[in-house]
Every structure is written in C-alpha cells, then in structure tokens.
Amino acid sequence: MRLSSEFFHLQKTEHLFFLRAEENSMDSTTQARIKSRLIAEIDEMPPLLQQVAKYISDNPSDFGLDTIRKSADKIGVSPNTLVRMAAYLGFDSFDALREPFRQSLIIAADKGVDPDWIANYRAKDELGREHANALRNEVNIVDRSLHLLTPETLRSIVRNLVGADNVYVTATRSTYSLAFYFQYIGRMAIPNMQLVPRHMGNAIEDMAELSKGDVLFAVTFRPYSAETIEAMRFANARGAKVVLMTDTELVAPNIEITDLLRVTTQSTHFFGCYAGAMAVLDCLLSHLVNAGGESATSRISKYENMRQNSGAYWRPTLPKVRK
C-alpha cells in the first residue's frame, strides 16, 4: 500500500520514523515498525535495497537468525548492501538492524501445549510424531490466518466488493482453486463477480473493460505469480481497486493495494498450505451472503432448485415395491 510523499517527509523529520539503533525496546513492535517502513518506502529505494526490503519483509525469521553473509547470499546481494540498508533505516550496523528480529523470535516462540488428541498421536511412534507436527501446523496456520482477519479489514473488503460495478477474481496455478471456489460461491451473493482468466489466456485479456468502479480480487502466495502481479498493476492503471489475499505485507514494488487480506501458508512440506486461506475465504463468503440480504438468499435458492431439477445431484434408485 502506497502512502503520500507528505507522509514520508513527516515521518523522516520526526525521529527518523522512530527507528534508531540506540532504542532499547528491541521487540516485536520494533520489528513491525521496521517492516512498515520498508513496505511504505520500497518504491523510493534503489533496486538492490528493494531486494533487501522484500526479503526482510518475507523472511523475518531467517533474517533474525542468519549472519550478514548468509543473508546476503540468500538475497543475492553483497554484505555491504545490507550495511547500506541498516544505515538507510538509521541503524549503526547490520547487527543493530537484525537485533529486533532476533528478539522477536524469542518472544514468538511457541509455548503452547498440544491438545490431547494431537499429543496422543505424537506419543505413538515416528509416524505419529510426523503426523502430530503436520496437524499442529494446520491448526496453527488456521488460527493465525483467522486472527489476521480483523473486523476493520473485513468491513472494508465487503463494502468494496458489494459496491463494485464488477468484481474480477484472479489467481494462477495452485491458487487458482481458491479463486475458483471463491467466485463459484461468491457469485450467488454478488452476481457481477467473474473469474479471470476464463480459459488458458492471460487475466488481462479478460479485463479489457476494467474501469474505475471495478474491483480486482487477486490471490497469490510465494513464489508470487508474475501474471497476477501484472494483473494488479493493470488494475491500478485503470483506476480500479485491488483486494489482495497473500502471505506477506509486500508482494512487489509499484502496486497499490486497497485491502490486504493476509494469511499464513507455512507448511511442513515443500509447498504452501492453504487451510488458513480457505478458512478466511469461507468467513468472507459468509459476510458477503449476509450483505446480499434477501436478493442473495433468493439467488441461492434458485441455484439450488436448478441443480435439483437438472439432476446435478446423484440420487439412489429405490427398488420398486411389489404390490
């Protein structure tokens, strides 16, 4: 989300955006402030600092653990670039910049206890422990994702979607299933909601008529889809609003996000886990149906009757009763 240049000037003149190395309150709040500044100012940064800002925003835990050389290797820059970033943010050294992220890791350490049913699996054998880890991860990401769905965010998204002339929903590859589900159910509450791309083309090709009164609802998780990023920039250029569901506060530079729907996708395997995203979409759909009122209820009833009458649902064949 991009803020005005006047805002940047005000923050820079007042305590350098409250980020000084001599501050002693190195906690999760300080980390959040650093990330907020990186996101707000990324468009103004040189290209190499943009890479660093994106990495820190996406990987705060790794950044808090790794040495300067290891972080530089992961980002693809020199260690000196990380020193430049520290100076840019008002810190005396790389270590001073990294310290809030280290402390946040300590504060955020999971001190929870497995519920009994997960603990029972964990106590069985090696497979049970692996299964318990996967289960706990699922519970955690759903909990965290729903926690991030604040009433303020929800209210703004519902208002923008219901009030739009047209709503375009887009995603690619694995996230396409989430977009399909959201549009399939959502169109019953908002009949002007459509899925793009409709076939195998590019989403932009199906948004030729996109205009200022429309909303683009985009879904992308790391590694972020180039097509989805371009679709958001296209929407920005047309003056349309953008609602983005993603796993970070910063997907790419030069994108204006109206509403950010952030979820957690961390998994115990090599691919993102979408249980949290699906839970958030279900909550959002519930509110959209409620906002649609009697019109939405009537459309849902008509859809259901149409499916019943067209034989869309399987019904068992009852044996004939002999008289």
Tab-separated table of N, CA, C and O in Angstrom, residues 59-68 70-71 74 94 98 101-102 105:
chain	number	residue	atom	x	y	z
A	59	ASN	N	10.842	-12.776	4.976
A	59	ASN	CA	11.564	-13.780	5.753
A	59	ASN	C	12.120	-13.218	7.065
A	59	ASN	O	13.329	-13.281	7.311
A	60	PRO	N	11.272	-12.653	7.914
A	60	PRO	CA	11.766	-12.042	9.148
A	60	PRO	C	12.467	-13.027	10.075
A	60	PRO	O	13.431	-12.674	10.749
A	61	SER	N	12.005	-14.281	10.088
A	61	SER	CA	12.629	-15.271	10.977
A	61	SER	C	14.041	-15.603	10.517
A	61	SER	O	14.984	-15.621	11.321
A	62	ASP	N	14.197	-15.899	9.221
A	62	ASP	CA	15.529	-16.191	8.689
A	62	ASP	C	16.456	-15.002	8.882
A	62	ASP	O	17.634	-15.167	9.219
A	63	PHE	N	15.929	-13.796	8.658
A	63	PHE	CA	16.752	-12.604	8.800
A	63	PHE	C	17.235	-12.452	10.238
A	63	PHE	O	18.356	-12.004	10.486
A	64	GLY	N	16.418	-12.835	11.195
A	64	GLY	CA	16.804	-12.736	12.592
A	64	GLY	C	17.840	-13.768	12.999
A	64	GLY	O	18.590	-13.553	13.957
A	65	LEU	N	17.919	-14.888	12.269
A	65	LEU	CA	18.831	-15.966	12.630
A	65	LEU	C	20.158	-15.931	11.884
A	65	LEU	O	21.200	-16.288	12.427
A	66	ASP	N	20.134	-15.506	10.632
A	66	ASP	CA	21.290	-15.651	9.761
A	66	ASP	C	22.348	-14.568	9.977
A	66	ASP	O	22.048	-13.446	10.401
A	67	THR	N	23.578	-14.923	9.629
A	67	THR	CA	24.665	-13.938	9.636
A	67	THR	C	24.503	-13.009	8.440
A	67	THR	O	23.705	-13.267	7.526
A	68	ILE	N	25.297	-11.951	8.427
A	68	ILE	CA	25.208	-10.989	7.334
A	68	ILE	C	25.568	-11.641	6.001
A	68	ILE	O	24.932	-11.366	4.974
A	70	LYS	N	25.302	-14.877	5.187
A	70	LYS	CA	24.271	-15.828	4.795
A	70	LYS	C	23.043	-15.105	4.256
A	70	LYS	O	22.458	-15.515	3.243
A	71	SER	N	22.641	-14.026	4.899
A	71	SER	CA	21.505	-13.247	4.401
A	71	SER	C	21.819	-12.670	3.030
A	71	SER	O	20.972	-12.678	2.128
A	74	LYS	N	21.502	-15.343	0.386
A	74	LYS	CA	20.110	-15.695	0.105
A	74	LYS	C	19.430	-14.626	-0.748
A	74	LYS	O	18.604	-14.930	-1.615
A	94	PHE	N	24.681	-3.630	10.828
A	94	PHE	CA	23.771	-4.706	10.442
A	94	PHE	C	23.240	-5.428	11.674
A	94	PHE	O	22.050	-5.754	11.752
A	98	ARG	N	19.407	-6.247	12.791
A	98	ARG	CA	18.922	-7.618	12.933
A	98	ARG	C	18.383	-7.904	14.337
A	98	ARG	O	17.526	-8.787	14.522
A	101	PHE	N	14.669	-8.491	15.140
A	101	PHE	CA	14.151	-9.719	14.562
A	101	PHE	C	14.589	-10.928	15.387
A	101	PHE	O	13.831	-11.900	15.521
A	102	ARG	N	15.789	-10.871	15.972
A	102	ARG	CA	16.237	-11.924	16.876
A	102	ARG	C	15.346	-11.973	18.123
A	102	ARG	O	14.891	-13.035	18.535
A	105	LEU	N	11.914	-13.403	17.606
A	105	LEU	CA	11.894	-14.863	17.546
A	105	LEU	C	11.761	-15.463	18.937
A	105	LEU	O	11.053	-16.440	19.150
